[in-house]
PDB file of C-alpha atoms in Angstrom:
ATOM      1  CA  MET A   1      -2.411  20.349 -11.464  1.00 47.00           C
ATOM      2  CA  SER A   2      -5.884  18.883 -11.767  1.00 67.00           C
ATOM      3  CA  VAL A   3      -8.911  20.601 -10.297  1.00 82.00           C
ATOM      4  CA  ARG A   4     -10.964  18.359  -8.044  1.00 88.00           C
ATOM      5  CA  ARG A   5     -14.414  19.456  -6.991  1.00 92.00           C
ATOM      6  CA  LEU A   6     -17.144  17.897  -4.918  1.00 94.00           C
ATOM      7  CA  ALA A   7     -20.033  16.168  -6.624  1.00 92.00           C
ATOM      8  CA  GLU A   8     -23.067  18.221  -7.584  1.00 94.00           C
ATOM      9  CA  ALA A   9     -25.569  18.999  -4.861  1.00 95.00           C
ATOM     10  CA  SER A  10     -28.205  16.869  -6.581  1.00 95.00           C
ATOM     11  CA  VAL A  11     -26.317  13.654  -5.717  1.00 93.00           C
ATOM     12  CA  GLN A  12     -25.065  14.681  -2.276  1.00 96.00           C
ATOM     13  CA  PRO A  13     -26.777  13.004   0.702  1.00 96.00           C
ATOM     14  CA  ALA A  14     -28.219  15.271   3.359  1.00 96.00           C
ATOM     15  CA  SER A  15     -26.175  13.801   6.202  1.00 96.00           C
ATOM     16  CA  PHE A  16     -23.477  11.333   7.150  1.00 98.00           C
ATOM     17  CA  ALA A  17     -22.803   9.147  10.161  1.00 98.00           C
ATOM     18  CA  PHE A  18     -20.394   6.305  10.760  1.00 98.00           C
ATOM     19  CA  ASN A  19     -21.993   2.948  11.423  1.00 97.00           C
ATOM     20  CA  ARG A  20     -21.238   1.345  14.788  1.00 97.00           C
ATOM     21  CA  ALA A  21     -18.170  -0.580  13.657  1.00 97.00           C
ATOM     22  CA  ASN A  22     -16.663   2.336  11.768  1.00 98.00           C
ATOM     23  CA  ALA A  23     -17.412   4.751  14.618  1.00 98.00           C
ATOM     24  CA  ALA A  24     -15.351   2.506  16.896  1.00 98.00           C
ATOM     25  CA  ALA A  25     -12.580   2.322  14.291  1.00 98.00           C
ATOM     26  CA  ALA A  26     -12.580   6.115  13.982  1.00 98.00           C
ATOM     27  CA  LYS A  27     -12.175   6.507  17.746  1.00 97.00           C
ATOM     28  CA  GLN A  28      -9.233   4.110  17.716  1.00 98.00           C
ATOM     29  CA  TRP A  29      -7.540   6.117  14.977  1.00 98.00           C
ATOM     30  CA  ILE A  30      -8.026   9.363  16.875  1.00 97.00           C
ATOM     31  CA  LYS A  31      -6.438   7.814  19.987  1.00 96.00           C
ATOM     32  CA  LYS A  32      -3.253   7.101  18.021  1.00 97.00           C
ATOM     33  CA  TYR A  33      -2.395  10.798  17.895  1.00 97.00           C
ATOM     34  CA  PRO A  34      -1.119  12.954  20.789  1.00 95.00           C
ATOM     35  CA  LYS A  35      -3.431  15.340  22.548  1.00 93.00           C
ATOM     36  CA  GLY A  36      -3.822  18.441  20.439  1.00 93.00           C
ATOM     37  CA  ARG A  37      -2.882  16.543  17.253  1.00 95.00           C
ATOM     38  CA  GLU A  38      -6.155  14.683  16.741  1.00 96.00           C
ATOM     39  CA  GLN A  39      -6.744  16.517  13.474  1.00 96.00           C
ATOM     40  CA  SER A  40      -4.030  14.325  11.942  1.00 97.00           C
ATOM     41  CA  ALA A  41      -6.618  11.525  11.871  1.00 98.00           C
ATOM     42  CA  ILE A  42      -8.442  13.270   9.015  1.00 98.00           C
ATOM     43  CA  ILE A  43      -6.810  11.052   6.363  1.00 98.00           C
ATOM     44  CA  PRO A  44      -7.734   7.622   7.797  1.00 97.00           C
ATOM     45  CA  LEU A  45     -11.195   8.829   8.829  1.00 98.00           C
ATOM     46  CA  LEU A  46     -11.979  10.048   5.322  1.00 98.00           C
ATOM     47  CA  MET A  47     -10.838   6.672   3.986  1.00 96.00           C
ATOM     48  CA  ILE A  48     -13.117   4.847   6.423  1.00 97.00           C
ATOM     49  CA  ALA A  49     -15.987   7.053   5.265  1.00 97.00           C
ATOM     50  CA  GLN A  50     -15.206   6.198   1.644  1.00 95.00           C
ATOM     51  CA  GLU A  51     -15.139   2.485   2.395  1.00 93.00           C
ATOM     52  CA  GLN A  52     -18.529   2.799   4.073  1.00 95.00           C
ATOM     53  CA  GLU A  53     -20.275   4.966   1.484  1.00 94.00           C
ATOM     54  CA  GLY A  54     -18.299   4.104  -1.638  1.00 92.00           C
ATOM     55  CA  TRP A  55     -17.192   7.721  -2.075  1.00 95.00           C
ATOM     56  CA  VAL A  56     -16.447  10.823   0.018  1.00 97.00           C
ATOM     57  CA  THR A  57     -19.499  13.031   0.356  1.00 97.00           C
ATOM     58  CA  LYS A  58     -19.662  16.661   1.408  1.00 98.00           C
ATOM     59  CA  ALA A  59     -21.576  15.606   4.513  1.00 98.00           C
ATOM     60  CA  ALA A  60     -18.813  13.135   5.415  1.00 98.00           C
ATOM     61  CA  ILE A  61     -16.134  15.818   5.094  1.00 98.00           C
ATOM     62  CA  GLU A  62     -18.110  18.203   7.288  1.00 98.00           C
ATOM     63  CA  THR A  63     -18.996  15.578   9.896  1.00 98.00           C
ATOM     64  CA  ILE A  64     -15.419  14.333  10.216  1.00 98.00           C
ATOM     65  CA  SER A  65     -14.029  17.874  10.355  1.00 98.00           C
ATOM     66  CA  ASP A  66     -16.441  18.655  13.189  1.00 98.00           C
ATOM     67  CA  MET A  67     -15.440  15.443  14.999  1.00 97.00           C
ATOM     68  CA  LEU A  68     -11.804  16.518  14.900  1.00 98.00           C
ATOM     69  CA  GLY A  69     -12.473  20.120  15.853  1.00 96.00           C
ATOM     70  CA  MET A  70     -11.008  21.516  12.653  1.00 97.00           C
ATOM     71  CA  PRO A  71     -12.389  24.081  10.186  1.00 97.00           C
ATOM     72  CA  ARG A  72     -14.421  22.407   7.470  1.00 97.00           C
ATOM     73  CA  ILE A  73     -12.334  24.097   4.791  1.00 97.00           C
ATOM     74  CA  ARG A  74      -9.288  22.198   6.116  1.00 97.00           C
ATOM     75  CA  GLY A  75     -11.111  18.911   5.739  1.00 97.00           C
ATOM     76  CA  LEU A  76     -12.129  19.925   2.231  1.00 97.00           C
ATOM     77  CA  GLU A  77      -8.512  20.739   1.380  1.00 96.00           C
ATOM     78  CA  VAL A  78      -7.392  17.240   2.352  1.00 97.00           C
ATOM     79  CA  ALA A  79     -10.228  15.479   0.532  1.00 97.00           C
ATOM     80  CA  THR A  80      -9.668  17.390  -2.700  1.00 96.00           C
ATOM     81  CA  PHE A  81      -5.870  17.050  -2.614  1.00 95.00           C
ATOM     82  CA  TYR A  82      -5.520  13.255  -2.531  1.00 92.00           C
ATOM     83  CA  THR A  83      -6.779  11.474  -5.627  1.00 88.00           C
ATOM     84  CA  GLN A  84      -7.452   8.248  -3.718  1.00 88.00           C
ATOM     85  CA  TYR A  85     -10.553   9.959  -2.357  1.00 94.00           C
ATOM     86  CA  GLN A  86     -13.454   9.599  -4.765  1.00 94.00           C
ATOM     87  CA  LEU A  87     -15.451  12.827  -4.679  1.00 96.00           C
ATOM     88  CA  ASN A  88     -18.194  11.553  -6.977  1.00 94.00           C
ATOM     89  CA  PRO A  89     -20.301   8.394  -6.866  1.00 95.00           C
ATOM     90  CA  VAL A  90     -18.496   5.399  -8.369  1.00 95.00           C
ATOM     91  CA  GLY A  91     -19.524   1.865  -9.206  1.00 95.00           C
ATOM     92  CA  THR A  92     -21.152   0.175  -6.241  1.00 93.00           C
ATOM     93  CA  ARG A  93     -19.362  -3.127  -6.886  1.00 95.00           C
ATOM     94  CA  ALA A  94     -16.082  -1.991  -8.402  1.00 95.00           C
ATOM     95  CA  HIS A  95     -14.256   1.182  -9.307  1.00 96.00           C
ATOM     96  CA  ILE A  96     -11.336   0.133 -11.495  1.00 97.00           C
ATOM     97  CA  GLN A  97      -8.200   2.276 -11.501  1.00 96.00           C
ATOM     98  CA  VAL A  98      -6.018   1.503 -14.510  1.00 98.00           C
ATOM     99  CA  CYS A  99      -2.354   2.510 -14.255  1.00 97.00           C
ATOM    100  CA  GLY A 100      -1.315   4.463 -17.337  1.00 96.00           C
ATOM    101  CA  THR A 101       2.241   5.411 -16.363  1.00 95.00           C
ATOM    102  CA  THR A 102       5.131   4.495 -18.674  1.00 96.00           C
ATOM    103  CA  PRO A 103       5.902   0.879 -17.628  1.00 96.00           C
ATOM    104  CA  CYS A 104       2.238  -0.106 -17.731  1.00 97.00           C
ATOM    105  CA  MET A 105       1.703   1.840 -20.952  1.00 96.00           C
ATOM    106  CA  LEU A 106       4.557  -0.036 -22.621  1.00 97.00           C
ATOM    107  CA  ARG A 107       3.138  -3.323 -21.361  1.00 96.00           C
ATOM    108  CA  GLY A 108      -0.376  -2.773 -22.669  1.00 97.00           C
ATOM    109  CA  SER A 109      -2.379  -0.555 -20.318  1.00 97.00           C
ATOM    110  CA  GLU A 110      -4.130   1.116 -23.251  1.00 97.00           C
ATOM    111  CA  ALA A 111      -5.639  -2.251 -24.161  1.00 98.00           C
ATOM    112  CA  LEU A 112      -6.885  -2.570 -20.576  1.00 98.00           C
ATOM    113  CA  MET A 113      -8.532   0.834 -20.845  1.00 98.00           C
ATOM    114  CA  ASP A 114     -10.191  -0.282 -24.076  1.00 98.00           C
ATOM    115  CA  VAL A 115     -11.725  -3.163 -22.123  1.00 98.00           C
ATOM    116  CA  CYS A 116     -13.064  -0.705 -19.549  1.00 98.00           C
ATOM    117  CA  ARG A 117     -14.472   1.495 -22.296  1.00 98.00           C
ATOM    118  CA  SER A 118     -16.260  -1.417 -23.919  1.00 97.00           C
ATOM    119  CA  LYS A 119     -17.542  -3.154 -20.777  1.00 97.00           C
ATOM    120  CA  ILE A 120     -18.219  -0.201 -18.463  1.00 97.00           C
ATOM    121  CA  HIS A 121     -18.460   3.211 -20.138  1.00 97.00           C
ATOM    122  CA  HIS A 122     -16.593   5.055 -22.857  1.00 96.00           C
ATOM    123  CA  ASP A 123     -15.699   7.878 -20.466  1.00 96.00           C
ATOM    124  CA  GLN A 124     -13.880   7.779 -17.158  1.00 94.00           C
ATOM    125  CA  PHE A 125     -15.800   8.368 -13.912  1.00 91.00           C
ATOM    126  CA  HIS A 126     -19.066   7.317 -15.550  1.00 93.00           C
ATOM    127  CA  ALA A 127     -20.828   4.246 -14.192  1.00 93.00           C
ATOM    128  CA  ASN A 128     -22.360   1.555 -16.342  1.00 95.00           C
ATOM    129  CA  ASP A 129     -26.126   1.427 -16.816  1.00 94.00           C
ATOM    130  CA  LYS A 130     -26.630  -0.586 -13.628  1.00 94.00           C
ATOM    131  CA  GLY A 131     -24.386   1.714 -11.588  1.00 94.00           C
ATOM    132  CA  THR A 132     -22.252  -1.215 -10.476  1.00 96.00           C
ATOM    133  CA  LEU A 133     -19.001  -0.433 -12.299  1.00 97.00           C
ATOM    134  CA  SER A 134     -16.867   2.604 -13.102  1.00 97.00           C
ATOM    135  CA  TRP A 135     -13.245   3.235 -14.041  1.00 97.00           C
ATOM    136  CA  GLU A 136     -10.477   5.809 -14.346  1.00 96.00           C
ATOM    137  CA  GLU A 137      -6.874   6.110 -15.480  1.00 96.00           C
ATOM    138  CA  VAL A 138      -4.398   6.806 -12.677  1.00 94.00           C
ATOM    139  CA  GLU A 139      -0.695   7.382 -12.212  1.00 92.00           C
ATOM    140  CA  CYS A 140       1.781   4.786 -10.934  1.00 94.00           C
ATOM    141  CA  LEU A 141       0.334   2.134  -8.630  1.00 94.00           C
ATOM    142  CA  GLY A 142       3.768   0.949  -7.539  1.00 92.00           C
ATOM    143  CA  ALA A 143       4.175  -2.518  -9.065  1.00 93.00           C
ATOM    144  CA  CYS A 144       5.960  -1.603 -12.290  1.00 95.00           C
ATOM    145  CA  VAL A 145       7.692  -4.981 -12.557  1.00 94.00           C
ATOM    146  CA  ASN A 146       4.227  -6.569 -12.707  1.00 95.00           C
ATOM    147  CA  ALA A 147       2.875  -4.244 -15.396  1.00 96.00           C
ATOM    148  CA  PRO A 148       0.221  -3.775 -16.581  1.00 98.00           C
ATOM    149  CA  MET A 149      -1.982  -3.571 -13.519  1.00 97.00           C
ATOM    150  CA  VAL A 150      -5.186  -2.179 -12.068  1.00 98.00           C
ATOM    151  CA  MET A 151      -6.441  -1.443  -8.564  1.00 96.00           C
ATOM    152  CA  ILE A 152      -9.970  -2.203  -7.408  1.00 95.00           C
ATOM    153  CA  PHE A 153     -10.623  -0.598  -4.045  1.00 87.00           C
ATOM    154  CA  LYS A 154      -7.613  -1.763  -1.945  1.00 88.00           C
ATOM    155  CA  ASP A 155      -6.601  -4.737  -4.081  1.00 94.00           C
ATOM    156  CA  THR A 156      -4.165  -4.746  -6.991  1.00 96.00           C
ATOM    157  CA  PHE A 157      -4.358  -7.108  -9.954  1.00 98.00           C
ATOM    158  CA  GLU A 158      -1.122  -7.413 -11.889  1.00 97.00           C
ATOM    159  CA  ASP A 159       0.351  -9.052 -14.994  1.00 97.00           C
ATOM    160  CA  LEU A 160      -2.968  -8.541 -16.737  1.00 98.00           C
ATOM    161  CA  THR A 161      -4.100  -9.309 -20.237  1.00 98.00           C
ATOM    162  CA  PRO A 162      -7.210  -7.711 -21.738  1.00 98.00           C
ATOM    163  CA  GLU A 163      -8.944 -11.088 -21.578  1.00 98.00           C
ATOM    164  CA  ARG A 164      -8.174 -11.574 -17.890  1.00 98.00           C
ATOM    165  CA  LEU A 165      -9.330  -8.057 -17.006  1.00 98.00           C
ATOM    166  CA  ALA A 166     -12.597  -8.701 -18.855  1.00 98.00           C
ATOM    167  CA  GLU A 167     -13.104 -11.833 -16.747  1.00 98.00           C
ATOM    168  CA  ILE A 168     -12.408  -9.909 -13.535  1.00 98.00           C
ATOM    169  CA  ILE A 169     -14.849  -7.165 -14.499  1.00 98.00           C
ATOM    170  CA  ASP A 170     -17.566  -9.739 -15.179  1.00 97.00           C
ATOM    171  CA  LEU A 171     -16.989 -11.371 -11.799  1.00 97.00           C
ATOM    172  CA  TYR A 172     -17.241  -8.067  -9.942  1.00 96.00           C
ATOM    173  CA  ASP A 173     -20.340  -7.120 -11.889  1.00 96.00           C
ATOM    174  CA  ALA A 174     -21.912 -10.433 -10.869  1.00 96.00           C
ATOM    175  CA  GLY A 175     -21.142  -9.740  -7.215  1.00 95.00           C
ATOM    176  CA  LYS A 176     -18.364 -12.341  -7.122  1.00 96.00           C
ATOM    177  CA  GLY A 177     -15.397  -9.998  -6.786  1.00 94.00           C
ATOM    178  CA  ALA A 178     -14.299 -11.660  -3.546  1.00 94.00           C
ATOM    179  CA  SER A 179     -13.548 -14.817  -5.519  1.00 96.00           C
ATOM    180  CA  VAL A 180     -10.779 -13.105  -7.494  1.00 96.00           C
ATOM    181  CA  GLU A 181      -7.341 -13.577  -5.943  1.00 96.00           C
ATOM    182  CA  PRO A 182      -5.410 -10.270  -5.896  1.00 96.00           C
ATOM    183  CA  GLY A 183      -1.835 -10.040  -7.132  1.00 96.00           C
ATOM    184  CA  PRO A 184      -0.218 -11.426 -10.289  1.00 96.00           C
ATOM    185  CA  GLN A 185      -2.679 -13.008 -12.690  1.00 96.00           C
ATOM    186  CA  ASN A 186      -0.160 -15.033 -14.691  1.00 93.00           C
ATOM    187  CA  GLY A 187       0.744 -17.555 -12.013  1.00 90.00           C
ATOM    188  CA  ARG A 188       4.004 -16.087 -10.762  1.00 88.00           C
ATOM    189  CA  THR A 189       4.640 -15.300  -7.123  1.00 86.00           C
ATOM    190  CA  GLY A 190       5.048 -11.637  -6.260  1.00 88.00           C
ATOM    191  CA  SER A 191       7.646 -10.019  -8.492  1.00 86.00           C
ATOM    192  CA  GLU A 192       9.668 -13.133  -9.236  1.00 84.00           C
ATOM    193  CA  PRO A 193      11.003 -13.406 -12.812  1.00 83.00           C
ATOM    194  CA  ALA A 194       8.187 -14.337 -15.175  1.00 78.00           C
ATOM    195  CA  SER A 195      10.384 -17.085 -16.646  1.00 78.00           C
ATOM    196  CA  GLY A 196      11.115 -18.549 -13.211  1.00 76.00           C
ATOM    197  CA  LEU A 197      13.895 -18.221 -10.663  1.00 75.00           C
ATOM    198  CA  THR A 198      17.476 -18.176 -11.928  1.00 78.00           C
ATOM    199  CA  THR A 199      19.276 -17.880  -8.579  1.00 76.00           C
ATOM    200  CA  LEU A 200      18.558 -18.724  -4.934  1.00 72.00           C
ATOM    201  CA  LYS A 201      16.286 -21.507  -6.102  1.00 74.00           C
ATOM    202  CA  SER A 202      16.625 -23.732  -3.042  1.00 75.00           C
ATOM    203  CA  GLU A 203      15.992 -22.615   0.511  1.00 75.00           C
ATOM    204  CA  LYS A 204      18.015 -25.627   1.670  1.00 77.00           C
ATOM    205  CA  ALA A 205      20.983 -24.539  -0.428  1.00 72.00           C
ATOM    206  CA  ILE A 206      20.725 -20.980   0.874  1.00 73.00           C
ATOM    207  CA  LEU A 207      20.707 -22.162   4.498  1.00 76.00           C
ATOM    208  CA  LYS A 208      23.596 -24.568   3.830  1.00 77.00           C
ATOM    209  CA  SER A 209      25.645 -21.767   2.293  1.00 74.00           C
ATOM    210  CA  THR A 210      24.914 -19.537   5.266  1.00 78.00           C
ATOM    211  CA  ARG A 211      25.912 -22.214   7.772  1.00 82.00           C
ATOM    212  CA  GLU A 212      29.131 -22.967   5.891  1.00 82.00           C
ATOM    213  CA  ARG A 213      30.068 -19.285   5.829  1.00 83.00           C
ATOM    214  CA  GLU A 214      29.397 -18.949   9.561  1.00 85.00           C
ATOM    215  CA  ALA A 215      31.480 -22.081  10.255  1.00 85.00           C
ATOM    216  CA  ARG A 216      34.426 -20.688   8.258  1.00 85.00           C
ATOM    217  CA  GLU A 217      34.260 -17.396  10.128  1.00 87.00           C
ATOM    218  CA  ALA A 218      34.133 -19.199  13.490  1.00 87.00           C
ATOM    219  CA  ALA A 219      37.132 -21.385  12.558  1.00 86.00           C
ATOM    220  CA  LYS A 220      39.104 -18.352  11.456  1.00 86.00           C
ATOM    221  CA  ALA A 221      38.354 -16.594  14.726  1.00 85.00           C
ATOM    222  CA  ALA A 222      39.414 -19.692  16.692  1.00 85.00           C
ATOM    223  CA  ARG A 223      42.748 -19.916  14.841  1.00 84.00           C
ATOM    224  CA  ALA A 224      43.450 -16.259  15.483  1.00 81.00           C
ATOM    225  CA  ALA A 225      42.773 -16.546  19.228  1.00 74.00           C
ATOM    226  CA  PRO A 226      46.053 -18.373  20.269  1.00 69.00           C
ATOM    227  CA  ASP A 227      48.162 -15.931  18.260  1.00 64.00           C
ATOM    228  CA  ALA A 228      46.503 -13.055  20.045  1.00 62.00           C
ATOM    229  CA  ILE A 229      47.298 -14.630  23.424  1.00 62.00           C
ATOM    230  CA  ILE A 230      50.976 -15.179  22.502  1.00 62.00           C
ATOM    231  CA  ALA A 231      51.359 -11.672  21.175  1.00 63.00           C
ATOM    232  CA  ALA A 232      49.916 -10.097  24.293  1.00 61.00           C
ATOM    233  CA  PRO A 233      52.640  -8.472  26.521  1.00 66.00           C
ATOM    234  CA  VAL A 234      53.392 -10.319  29.760  1.00 62.00           C
ATOM    235  CA  PRO A 235      53.533  -7.986  32.747  1.00 66.00           C
ATOM    236  CA  GLY A 236      56.859  -8.042  34.691  1.00 64.00           C
ATOM    237  CA  PRO A 237      57.253  -8.615  38.437  1.00 67.00           C
ATOM    238  CA  ALA A 238      56.015  -5.885  40.646  1.00 65.00           C
ATOM    239  CA  ALA A 239      58.699  -3.535  41.991  1.00 66.00           C
ATOM    240  CA  ALA A 240      59.801  -4.097  45.611  1.00 63.00           C
ATOM    241  CA  PRO A 241      58.529  -1.506  48.038  1.00 66.00           C
ATOM    242  CA  VAL A 242      61.024   1.180  48.990  1.00 66.00           C
ATOM    243  CA  ALA A 243      61.978   1.283  52.690  1.00 64.00           C
ATOM    244  CA  PRO A 244      61.240   4.587  54.354  1.00 66.00           C
ATOM    245  CA  SER A 245      64.257   6.802  54.966  1.00 64.00           C
ATOM    246  CA  ASN A 246      65.414   7.466  58.572  1.00 64.00           C
ATOM    247  CA  THR A 247      66.974  10.775  57.683  1.00 57.00           C
TER     248      THR A 247
END
């Protein structure tokens, strides 16, 4: 288990408040939970605070805990448990999370970390001189078939080479991160085979196959219908009513 602590007091802001748009978003999240369960909104509200400030401050944890009517220690427990919450200041333009789990490691994640060390800082969680970039190694980011990969804020960049990651870092540092298309960086779509499709290549062929199968099933059902009618028992004539007895 790793120990996660809040940033030093010297870098903590004195207060926190949601801006107008995020305050409205926070209220909408709170409304999604039943009465008496509003504290469940702590996770999305902390994430909104991080998106606004770049990291989760002590003041944000306390303010959100107070909003939800929960003890501040409970808010602190949530913030320190989930590693997606950054408890220290990170790069203002990009915080790069490099997956180091086995598939990515085997596919070259160490080389990606070397790029981060050379272009950002030798050590994790340390920003570059301008304070615009930082990085860390993380566990599985969930796209093992597209290894190696990194995550920058909410976007993932997959099928990376050291050269491509260096280009992406430069673009973010120049304030042009929005120009980088998330997802695979080698031209493939999603998690399709890197060498190209081998089956189900044509949507037309797939639809044709489906229609042919449905037609065969319908024909089979139609052929079986007359047999079912013939095999059904035919009810006999109704019995004549019995005359009442005079005795």
